PDB file of C-alpha atoms in Angstrom:
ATOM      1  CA  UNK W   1      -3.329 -19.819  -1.729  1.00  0.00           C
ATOM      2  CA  UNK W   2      -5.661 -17.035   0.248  1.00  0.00           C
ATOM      3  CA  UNK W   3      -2.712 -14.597  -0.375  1.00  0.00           C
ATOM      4  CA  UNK W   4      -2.993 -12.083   3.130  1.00  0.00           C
ATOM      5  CA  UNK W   5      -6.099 -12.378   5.059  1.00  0.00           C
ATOM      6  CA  UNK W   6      -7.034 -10.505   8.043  1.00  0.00           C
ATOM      7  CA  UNK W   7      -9.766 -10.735  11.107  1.00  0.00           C
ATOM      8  CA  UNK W   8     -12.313  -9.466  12.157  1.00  0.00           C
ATOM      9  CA  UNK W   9     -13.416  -7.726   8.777  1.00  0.00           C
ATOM     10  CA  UNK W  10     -15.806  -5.267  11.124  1.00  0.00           C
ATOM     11  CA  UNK W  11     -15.282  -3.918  14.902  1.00  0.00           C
ATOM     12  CA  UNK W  12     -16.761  -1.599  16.700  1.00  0.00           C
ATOM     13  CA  UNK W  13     -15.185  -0.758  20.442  1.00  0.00           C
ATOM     14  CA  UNK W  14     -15.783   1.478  23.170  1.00  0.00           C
ATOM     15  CA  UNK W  15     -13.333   3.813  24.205  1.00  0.00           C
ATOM     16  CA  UNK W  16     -10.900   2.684  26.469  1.00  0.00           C
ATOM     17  CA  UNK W  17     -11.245  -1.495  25.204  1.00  0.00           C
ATOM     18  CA  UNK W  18      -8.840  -3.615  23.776  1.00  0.00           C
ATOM     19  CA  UNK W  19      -8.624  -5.620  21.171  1.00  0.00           C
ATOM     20  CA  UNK W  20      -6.293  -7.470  18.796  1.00  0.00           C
ATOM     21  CA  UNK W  21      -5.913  -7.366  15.325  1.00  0.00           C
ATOM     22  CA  UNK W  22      -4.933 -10.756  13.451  1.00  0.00           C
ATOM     23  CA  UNK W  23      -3.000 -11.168   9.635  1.00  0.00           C
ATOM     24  CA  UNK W  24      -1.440 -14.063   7.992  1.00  0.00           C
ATOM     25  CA  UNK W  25      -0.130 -14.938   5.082  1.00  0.00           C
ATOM     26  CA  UNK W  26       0.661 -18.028   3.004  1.00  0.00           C
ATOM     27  CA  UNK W  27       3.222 -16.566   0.611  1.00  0.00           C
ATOM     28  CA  UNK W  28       6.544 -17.024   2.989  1.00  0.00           C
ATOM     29  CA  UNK W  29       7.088 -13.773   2.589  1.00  0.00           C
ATOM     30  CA  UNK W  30       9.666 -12.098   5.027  1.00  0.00           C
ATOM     31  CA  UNK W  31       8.518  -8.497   5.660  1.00  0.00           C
ATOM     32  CA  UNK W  32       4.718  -7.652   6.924  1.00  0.00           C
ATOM     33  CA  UNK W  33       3.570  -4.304   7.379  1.00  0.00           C
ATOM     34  CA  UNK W  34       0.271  -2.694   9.619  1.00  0.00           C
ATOM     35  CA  UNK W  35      -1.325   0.366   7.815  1.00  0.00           C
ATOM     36  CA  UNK W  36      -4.191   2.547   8.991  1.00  0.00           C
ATOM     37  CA  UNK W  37      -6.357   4.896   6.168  1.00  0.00           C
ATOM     38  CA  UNK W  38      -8.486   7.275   7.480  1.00  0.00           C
ATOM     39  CA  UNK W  39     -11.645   9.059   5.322  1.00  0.00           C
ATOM     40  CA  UNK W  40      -9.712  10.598   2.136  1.00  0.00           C
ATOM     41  CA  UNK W  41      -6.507   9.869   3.034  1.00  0.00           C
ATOM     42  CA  UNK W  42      -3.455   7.771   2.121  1.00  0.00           C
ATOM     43  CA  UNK W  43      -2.287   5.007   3.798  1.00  0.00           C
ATOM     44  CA  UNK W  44       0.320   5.326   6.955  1.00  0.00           C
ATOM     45  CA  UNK W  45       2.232   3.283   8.332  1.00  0.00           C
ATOM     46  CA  UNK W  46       1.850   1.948  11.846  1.00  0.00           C
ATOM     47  CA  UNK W  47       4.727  -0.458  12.601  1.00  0.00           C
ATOM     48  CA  UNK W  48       5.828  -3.398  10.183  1.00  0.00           C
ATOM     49  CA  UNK W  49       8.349  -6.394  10.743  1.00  0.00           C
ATOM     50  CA  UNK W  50      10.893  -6.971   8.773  1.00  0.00           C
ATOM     51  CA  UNK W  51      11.728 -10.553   9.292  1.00  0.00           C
ATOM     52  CA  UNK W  52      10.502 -12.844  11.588  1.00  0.00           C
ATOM     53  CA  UNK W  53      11.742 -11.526  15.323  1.00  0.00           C
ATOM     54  CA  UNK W  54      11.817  -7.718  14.489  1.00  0.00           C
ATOM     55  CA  UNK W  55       9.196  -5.348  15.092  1.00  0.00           C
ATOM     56  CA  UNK W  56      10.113  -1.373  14.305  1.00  0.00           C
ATOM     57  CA  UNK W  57       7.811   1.846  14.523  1.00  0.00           C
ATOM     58  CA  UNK W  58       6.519   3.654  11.482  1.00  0.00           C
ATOM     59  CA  UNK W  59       4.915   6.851  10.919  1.00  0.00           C
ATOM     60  CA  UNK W  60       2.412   6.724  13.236  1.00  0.00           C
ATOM     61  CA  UNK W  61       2.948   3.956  16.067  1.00  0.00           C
ATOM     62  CA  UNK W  62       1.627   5.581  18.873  1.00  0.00           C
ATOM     63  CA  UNK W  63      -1.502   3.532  21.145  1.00  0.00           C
ATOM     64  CA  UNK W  64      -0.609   0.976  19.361  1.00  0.00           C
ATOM     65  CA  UNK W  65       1.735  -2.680  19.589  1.00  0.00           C
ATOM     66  CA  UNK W  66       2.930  -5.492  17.357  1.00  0.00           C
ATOM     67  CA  UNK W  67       3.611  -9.196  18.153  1.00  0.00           C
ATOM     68  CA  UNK W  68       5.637 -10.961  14.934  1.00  0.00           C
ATOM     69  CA  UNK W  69       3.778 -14.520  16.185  1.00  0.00           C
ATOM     70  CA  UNK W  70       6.149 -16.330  13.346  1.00  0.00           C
ATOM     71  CA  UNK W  71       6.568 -15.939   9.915  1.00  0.00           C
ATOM     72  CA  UNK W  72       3.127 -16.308   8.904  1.00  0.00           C
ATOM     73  CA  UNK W  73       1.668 -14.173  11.230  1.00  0.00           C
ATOM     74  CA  UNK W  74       1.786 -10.133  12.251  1.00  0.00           C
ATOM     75  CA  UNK W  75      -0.779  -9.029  15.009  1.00  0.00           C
ATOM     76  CA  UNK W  76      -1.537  -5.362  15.825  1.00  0.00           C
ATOM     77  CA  UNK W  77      -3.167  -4.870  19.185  1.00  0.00           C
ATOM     78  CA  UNK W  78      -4.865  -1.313  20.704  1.00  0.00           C
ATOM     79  CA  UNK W  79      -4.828  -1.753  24.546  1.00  0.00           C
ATOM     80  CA  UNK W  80      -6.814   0.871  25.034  1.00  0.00           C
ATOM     81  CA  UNK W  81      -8.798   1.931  22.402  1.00  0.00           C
ATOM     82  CA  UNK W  82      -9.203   5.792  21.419  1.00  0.00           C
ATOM     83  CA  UNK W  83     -12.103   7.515  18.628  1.00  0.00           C
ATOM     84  CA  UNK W  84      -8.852   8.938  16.743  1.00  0.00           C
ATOM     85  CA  UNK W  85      -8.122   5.074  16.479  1.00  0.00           C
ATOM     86  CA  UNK W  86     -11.083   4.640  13.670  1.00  0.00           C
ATOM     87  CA  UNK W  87      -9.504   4.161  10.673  1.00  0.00           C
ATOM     88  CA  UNK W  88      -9.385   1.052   8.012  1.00  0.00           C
ATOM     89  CA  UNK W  89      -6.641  -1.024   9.164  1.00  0.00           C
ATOM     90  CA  UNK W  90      -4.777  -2.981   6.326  1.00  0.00           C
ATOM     91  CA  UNK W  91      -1.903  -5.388   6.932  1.00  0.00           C
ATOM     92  CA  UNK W  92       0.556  -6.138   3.960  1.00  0.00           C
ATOM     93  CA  UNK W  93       3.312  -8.175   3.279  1.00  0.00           C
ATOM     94  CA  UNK W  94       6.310  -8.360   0.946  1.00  0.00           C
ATOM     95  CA  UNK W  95       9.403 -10.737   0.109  1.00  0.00           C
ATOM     96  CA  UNK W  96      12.377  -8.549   0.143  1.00  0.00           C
ATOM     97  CA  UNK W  97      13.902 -10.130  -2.657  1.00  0.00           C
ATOM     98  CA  UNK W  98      11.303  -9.549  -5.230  1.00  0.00           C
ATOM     99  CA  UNK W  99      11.592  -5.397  -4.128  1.00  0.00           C
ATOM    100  CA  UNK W 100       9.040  -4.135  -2.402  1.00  0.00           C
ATOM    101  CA  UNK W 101       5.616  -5.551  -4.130  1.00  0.00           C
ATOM    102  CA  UNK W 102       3.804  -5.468  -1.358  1.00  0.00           C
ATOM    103  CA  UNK W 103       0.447  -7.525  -1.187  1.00  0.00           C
ATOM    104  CA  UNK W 104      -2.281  -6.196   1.022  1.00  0.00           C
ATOM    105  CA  UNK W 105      -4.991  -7.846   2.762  1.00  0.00           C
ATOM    106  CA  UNK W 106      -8.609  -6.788   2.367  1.00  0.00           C
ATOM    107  CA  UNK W 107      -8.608  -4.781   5.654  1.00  0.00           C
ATOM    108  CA  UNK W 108     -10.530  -4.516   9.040  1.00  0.00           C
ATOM    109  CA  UNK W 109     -12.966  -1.647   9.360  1.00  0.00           C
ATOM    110  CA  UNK W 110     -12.747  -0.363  13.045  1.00  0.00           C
ATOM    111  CA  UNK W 111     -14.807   2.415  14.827  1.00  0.00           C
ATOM    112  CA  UNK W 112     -14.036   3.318  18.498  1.00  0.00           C
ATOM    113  CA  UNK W 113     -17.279   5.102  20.059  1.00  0.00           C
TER     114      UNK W 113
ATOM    115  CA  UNK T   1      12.015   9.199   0.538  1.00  0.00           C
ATOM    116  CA  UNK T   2      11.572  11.523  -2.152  1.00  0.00           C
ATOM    117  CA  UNK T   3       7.936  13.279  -3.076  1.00  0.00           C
ATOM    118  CA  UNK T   4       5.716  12.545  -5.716  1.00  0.00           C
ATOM    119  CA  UNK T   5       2.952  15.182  -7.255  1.00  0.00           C
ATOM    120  CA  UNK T   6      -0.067  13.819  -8.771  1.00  0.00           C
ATOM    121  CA  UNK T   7      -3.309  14.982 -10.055  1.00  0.00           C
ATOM    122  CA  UNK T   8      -5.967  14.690  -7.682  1.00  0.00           C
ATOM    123  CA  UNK T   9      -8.397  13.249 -10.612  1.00  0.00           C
ATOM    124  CA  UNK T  10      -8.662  11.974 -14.142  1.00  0.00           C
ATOM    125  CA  UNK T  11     -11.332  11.085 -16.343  1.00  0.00           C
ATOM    126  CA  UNK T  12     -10.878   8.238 -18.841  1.00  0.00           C
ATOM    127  CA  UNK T  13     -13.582   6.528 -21.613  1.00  0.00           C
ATOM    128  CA  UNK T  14     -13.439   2.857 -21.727  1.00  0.00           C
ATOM    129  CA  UNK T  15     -11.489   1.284 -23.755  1.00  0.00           C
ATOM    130  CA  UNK T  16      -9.198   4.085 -24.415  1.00  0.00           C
ATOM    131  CA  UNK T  17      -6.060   4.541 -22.834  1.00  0.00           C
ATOM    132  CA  UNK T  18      -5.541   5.763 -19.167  1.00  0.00           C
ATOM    133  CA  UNK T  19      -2.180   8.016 -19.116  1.00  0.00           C
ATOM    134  CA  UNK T  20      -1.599   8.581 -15.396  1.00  0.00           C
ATOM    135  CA  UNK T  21       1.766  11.146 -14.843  1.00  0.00           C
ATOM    136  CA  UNK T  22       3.568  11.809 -11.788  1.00  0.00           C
ATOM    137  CA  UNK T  23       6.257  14.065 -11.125  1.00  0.00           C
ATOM    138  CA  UNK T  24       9.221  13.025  -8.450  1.00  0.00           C
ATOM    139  CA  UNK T  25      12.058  15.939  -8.977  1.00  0.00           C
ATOM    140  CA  UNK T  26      14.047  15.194  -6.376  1.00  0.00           C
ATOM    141  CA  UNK T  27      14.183  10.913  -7.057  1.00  0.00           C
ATOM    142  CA  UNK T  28      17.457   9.977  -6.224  1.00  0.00           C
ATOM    143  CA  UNK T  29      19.673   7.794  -8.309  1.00  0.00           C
ATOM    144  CA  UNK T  30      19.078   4.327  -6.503  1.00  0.00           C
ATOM    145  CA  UNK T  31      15.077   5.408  -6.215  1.00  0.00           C
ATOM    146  CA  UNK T  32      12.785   3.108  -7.623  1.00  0.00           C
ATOM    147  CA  UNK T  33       9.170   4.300  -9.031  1.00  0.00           C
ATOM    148  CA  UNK T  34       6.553   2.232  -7.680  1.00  0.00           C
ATOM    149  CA  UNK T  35       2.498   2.200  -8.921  1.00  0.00           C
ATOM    150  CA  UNK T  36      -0.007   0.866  -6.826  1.00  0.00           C
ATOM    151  CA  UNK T  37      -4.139   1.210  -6.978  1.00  0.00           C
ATOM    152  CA  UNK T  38      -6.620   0.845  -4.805  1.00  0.00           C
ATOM    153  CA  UNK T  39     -10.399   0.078  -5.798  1.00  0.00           C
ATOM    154  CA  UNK T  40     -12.893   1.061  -3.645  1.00  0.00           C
ATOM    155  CA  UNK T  41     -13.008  -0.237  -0.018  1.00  0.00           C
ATOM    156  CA  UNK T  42     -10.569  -3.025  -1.060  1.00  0.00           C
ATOM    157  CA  UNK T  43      -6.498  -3.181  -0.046  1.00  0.00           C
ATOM    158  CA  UNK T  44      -4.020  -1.283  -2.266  1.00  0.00           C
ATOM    159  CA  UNK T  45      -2.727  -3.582  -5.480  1.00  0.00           C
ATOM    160  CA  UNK T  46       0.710  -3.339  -6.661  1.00  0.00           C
ATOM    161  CA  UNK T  47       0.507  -2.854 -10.713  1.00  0.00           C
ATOM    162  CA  UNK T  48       3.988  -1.783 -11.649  1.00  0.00           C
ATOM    163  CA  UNK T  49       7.429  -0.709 -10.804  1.00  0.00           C
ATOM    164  CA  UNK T  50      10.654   0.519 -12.520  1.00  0.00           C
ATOM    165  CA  UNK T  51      13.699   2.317 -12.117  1.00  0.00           C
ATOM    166  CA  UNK T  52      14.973   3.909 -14.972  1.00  0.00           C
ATOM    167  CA  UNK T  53      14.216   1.792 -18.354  1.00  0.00           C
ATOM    168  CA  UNK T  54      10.359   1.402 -19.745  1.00  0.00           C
ATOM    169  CA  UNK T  55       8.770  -1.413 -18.330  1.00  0.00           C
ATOM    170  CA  UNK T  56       5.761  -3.271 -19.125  1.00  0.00           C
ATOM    171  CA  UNK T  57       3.325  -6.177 -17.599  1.00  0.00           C
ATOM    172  CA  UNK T  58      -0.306  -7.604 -17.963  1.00  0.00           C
ATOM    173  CA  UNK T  59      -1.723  -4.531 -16.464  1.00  0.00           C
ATOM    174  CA  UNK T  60       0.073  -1.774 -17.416  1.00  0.00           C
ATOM    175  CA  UNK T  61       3.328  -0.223 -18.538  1.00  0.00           C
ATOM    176  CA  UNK T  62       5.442   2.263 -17.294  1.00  0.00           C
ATOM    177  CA  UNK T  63       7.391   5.113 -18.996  1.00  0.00           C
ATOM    178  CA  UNK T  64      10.075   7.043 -16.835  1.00  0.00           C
ATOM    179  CA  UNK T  65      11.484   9.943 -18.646  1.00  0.00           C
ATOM    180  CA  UNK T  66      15.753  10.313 -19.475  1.00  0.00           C
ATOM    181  CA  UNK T  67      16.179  12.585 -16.542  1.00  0.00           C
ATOM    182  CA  UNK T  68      13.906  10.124 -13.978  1.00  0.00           C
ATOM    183  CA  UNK T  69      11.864  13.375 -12.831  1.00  0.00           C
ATOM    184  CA  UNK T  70       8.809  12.405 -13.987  1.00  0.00           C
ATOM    185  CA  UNK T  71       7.097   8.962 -15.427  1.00  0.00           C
ATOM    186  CA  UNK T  72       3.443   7.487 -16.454  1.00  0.00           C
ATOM    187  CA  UNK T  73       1.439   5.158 -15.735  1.00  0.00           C
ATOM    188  CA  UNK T  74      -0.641   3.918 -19.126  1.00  0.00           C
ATOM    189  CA  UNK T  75      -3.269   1.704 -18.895  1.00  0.00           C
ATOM    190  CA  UNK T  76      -3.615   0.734 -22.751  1.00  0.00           C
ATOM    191  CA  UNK T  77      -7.276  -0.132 -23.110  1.00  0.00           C
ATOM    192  CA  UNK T  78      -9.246   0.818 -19.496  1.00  0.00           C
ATOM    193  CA  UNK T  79     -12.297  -0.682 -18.433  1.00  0.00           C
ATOM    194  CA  UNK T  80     -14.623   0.116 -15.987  1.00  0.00           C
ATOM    195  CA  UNK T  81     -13.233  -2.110 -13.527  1.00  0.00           C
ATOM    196  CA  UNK T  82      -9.755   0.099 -13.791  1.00  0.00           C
ATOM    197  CA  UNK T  83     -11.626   2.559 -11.497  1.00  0.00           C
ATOM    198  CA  UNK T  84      -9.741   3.373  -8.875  1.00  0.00           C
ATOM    199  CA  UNK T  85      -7.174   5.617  -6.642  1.00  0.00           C
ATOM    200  CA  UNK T  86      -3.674   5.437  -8.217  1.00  0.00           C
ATOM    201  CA  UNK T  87      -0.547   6.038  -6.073  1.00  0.00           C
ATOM    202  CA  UNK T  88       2.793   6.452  -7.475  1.00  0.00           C
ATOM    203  CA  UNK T  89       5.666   6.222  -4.683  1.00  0.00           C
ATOM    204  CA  UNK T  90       9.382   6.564  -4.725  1.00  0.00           C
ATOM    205  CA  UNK T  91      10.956   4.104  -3.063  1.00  0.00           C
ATOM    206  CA  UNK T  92      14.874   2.995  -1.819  1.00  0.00           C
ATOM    207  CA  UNK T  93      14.716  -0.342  -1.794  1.00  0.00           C
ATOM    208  CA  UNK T  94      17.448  -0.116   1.090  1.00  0.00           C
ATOM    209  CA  UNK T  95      14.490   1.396   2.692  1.00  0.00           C
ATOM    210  CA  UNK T  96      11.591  -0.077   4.551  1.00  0.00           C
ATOM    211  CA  UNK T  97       8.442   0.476   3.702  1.00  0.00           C
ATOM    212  CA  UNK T  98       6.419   2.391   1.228  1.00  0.00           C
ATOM    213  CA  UNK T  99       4.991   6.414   1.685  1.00  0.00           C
ATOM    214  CA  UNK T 100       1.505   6.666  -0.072  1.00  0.00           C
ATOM    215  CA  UNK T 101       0.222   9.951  -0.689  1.00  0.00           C
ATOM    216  CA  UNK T 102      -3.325  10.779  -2.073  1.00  0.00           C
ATOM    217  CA  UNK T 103      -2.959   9.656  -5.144  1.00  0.00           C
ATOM    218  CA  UNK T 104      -4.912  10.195  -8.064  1.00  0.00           C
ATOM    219  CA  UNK T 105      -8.448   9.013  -8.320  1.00  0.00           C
ATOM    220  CA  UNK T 106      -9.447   7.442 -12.205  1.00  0.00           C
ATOM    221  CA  UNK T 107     -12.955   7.161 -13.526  1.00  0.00           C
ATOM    222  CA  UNK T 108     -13.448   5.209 -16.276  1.00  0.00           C
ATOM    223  CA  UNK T 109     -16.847   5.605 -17.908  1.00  0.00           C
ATOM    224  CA  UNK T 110     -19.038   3.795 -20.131  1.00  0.00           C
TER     225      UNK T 110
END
């Protein structure tokens, strides 16, 4: 049971490439959630899914897309990458019927140059 | 949501107790109080949550006061390992998803 796992653990892009980032998780759980953390900062929300088939905007969903693959899987994809994009991207997911204990994966460390 | 107001940091010795408070004034009724931490460079854990009676776990316990404007986070015997960035969030569970603030950043020393 790996719990939410997340690839590539390091990136570094030039402005203006793409890329896609890739989280799964083994717990069945319904909801999954993208969050980015900049330097000294709390985490935000990007976009999450709520069940399998629905994607919504969060706080700060702009540059940015989602694809719910299936229920195990929640991809977050920068089509063209920007410097105010470097951040510490964490994906998360939660089962709506335990409340909202989310569990996070161990995050992907980006910098755009 | 409503808004939460932390300390920025505490210091804590090990193996005494960590009391972490938060204030949320304007929780609603149907609000839940949510802890999380994160340790350094690693993705936020969940440790707790309640909404208006005590409530207690393996890693910590929680103590929300009559009037639900403020509560604390205790970590009964801390270790060095507890060091970390704590976030308390309030949270409608008809919501979505969680609002982390800054949190408040523990050291536990030796």
């Amino acid at each position: 049971n790996a719990g939410v796992t997340q690839t590539p653990k390091f990136q570094v892009l030039k402005t203006g490439q793409s890329m896609t980032l890739q989280c799964a998780q083994d717990m069945n759980h319904n909801s999954m959630y993208w969050y980015r953390q900049d330097p000294g900062m709390g985490l935000r929300l990007i976009y999450y899914s709520a069940s399998e088939g629905t994607t919504d905007k969060g706080e700060v969903p702009n540059g940015y897309n989602v694809s719910r693959l299936n229920k195990r899987e929640f991809s977050l994809r920068l089509e063209s990458a920007a410097p105010s994009q470097t951040s510490v991207y964490f994906c998360a997911s939660s089962e709506r019927s335990r409340g909202h204990e989310q569990y996070f994966g161990p995050g992907t460390r980006l910098t755009v140059t | 949501d409503a808004k939460t107001t932390q300390p920025t940091s505490m210091d804590c010795a090990e193996g005494r107790a960590a009391n972490l408070p938060c204030n949320h004034s304007t929780i609603s009724g149907n609000e839940y109080v949510y802890w999380y931490r994160q340790i350094h460079s690693q993705g936020p854990q969940y440790i707790i949550h309640g909404l208006k009676n005590n409530e207690t776990n393996e890693m910590a316990s929680l103590i929300i006061t009559e009037d639900r404007k403020s509560s604390t986070l205790i970590l009964p015997h801390a270790t060095l390992r507890d060091t970390a960035v704590y976030y308390c969030i309030v949270f409608n569970q008809a919501g979505t998803a969680l609002i982390f603030g800054k949190g408040t950043t523990l050291s536990v020393s030796s």
